[in-house]
Coordinates of C-alpha atoms in Angstrom, one line a residue:
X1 CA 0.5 4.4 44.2
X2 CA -1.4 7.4 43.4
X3 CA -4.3 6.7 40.2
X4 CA -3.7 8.8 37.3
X5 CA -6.7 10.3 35.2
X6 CA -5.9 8.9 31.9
X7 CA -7.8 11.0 28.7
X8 CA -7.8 8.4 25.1
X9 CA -9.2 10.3 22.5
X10 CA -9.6 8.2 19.2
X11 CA -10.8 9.3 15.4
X12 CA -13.4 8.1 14.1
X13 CA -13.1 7.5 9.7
X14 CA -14.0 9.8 6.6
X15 CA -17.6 9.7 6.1
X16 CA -16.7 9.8 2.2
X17 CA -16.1 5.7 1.9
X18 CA -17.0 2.2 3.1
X19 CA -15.5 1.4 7.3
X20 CA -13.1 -1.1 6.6
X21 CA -10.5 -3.2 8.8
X22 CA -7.8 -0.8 8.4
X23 CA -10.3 1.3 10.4
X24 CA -10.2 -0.6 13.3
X25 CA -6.3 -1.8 12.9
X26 CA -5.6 1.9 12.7
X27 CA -7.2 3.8 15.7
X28 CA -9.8 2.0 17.0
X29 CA -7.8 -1.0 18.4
X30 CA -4.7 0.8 19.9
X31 CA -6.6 3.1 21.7
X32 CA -8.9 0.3 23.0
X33 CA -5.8 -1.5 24.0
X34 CA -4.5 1.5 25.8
X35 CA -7.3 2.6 27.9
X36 CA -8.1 -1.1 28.9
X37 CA -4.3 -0.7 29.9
X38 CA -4.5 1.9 32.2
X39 CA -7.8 0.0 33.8
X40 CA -6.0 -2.9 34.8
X41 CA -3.5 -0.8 36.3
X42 CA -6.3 0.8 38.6
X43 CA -6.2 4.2 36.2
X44 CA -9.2 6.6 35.8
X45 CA -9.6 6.6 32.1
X46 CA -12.1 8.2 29.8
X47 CA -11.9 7.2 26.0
X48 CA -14.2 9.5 24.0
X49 CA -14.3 9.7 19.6
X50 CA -15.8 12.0 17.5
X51 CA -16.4 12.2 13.8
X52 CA -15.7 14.0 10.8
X53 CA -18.5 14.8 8.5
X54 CA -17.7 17.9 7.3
X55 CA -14.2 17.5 5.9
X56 CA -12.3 17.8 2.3
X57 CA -12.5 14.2 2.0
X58 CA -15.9 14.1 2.2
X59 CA -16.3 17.3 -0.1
X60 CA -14.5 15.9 -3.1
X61 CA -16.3 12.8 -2.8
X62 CA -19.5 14.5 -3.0
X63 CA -18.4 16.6 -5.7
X64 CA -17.3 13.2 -7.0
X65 CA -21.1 11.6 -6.7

């Protein structure tokens, strides 16, 4: 069985409010559940995240504050 190189990419939340549970329900968990997925199965997978900081969300909410 040839390994497959597996790439998970998951987003990380809106600077512009509290984290929450739908945070993790949302994107952090499924991915998790993916890549550890592919590791049982002997898969080469890298799970990277990044963040937002600089979007509209968190523009109107500073505009808000």
């Amino acid at each position: 069985m040839n390994k497959e190189y597996i790439l998970v990419s998951v987003a990380w939340p809106y600077a512009n409010a509290d984290i929450h549970q739908g945070n993790v329900t949302g994107s952090y968990l499924p991915a998790d559940i993916y890549a550890r997925y592919h590791r049982l199965r002997g898969n080469h997978v890298l799970m990277v995240s990044g963040s937002d900081g600089h979007g509209t969300p968190v523009t109107v909410k500073a505009e808000e504050l």
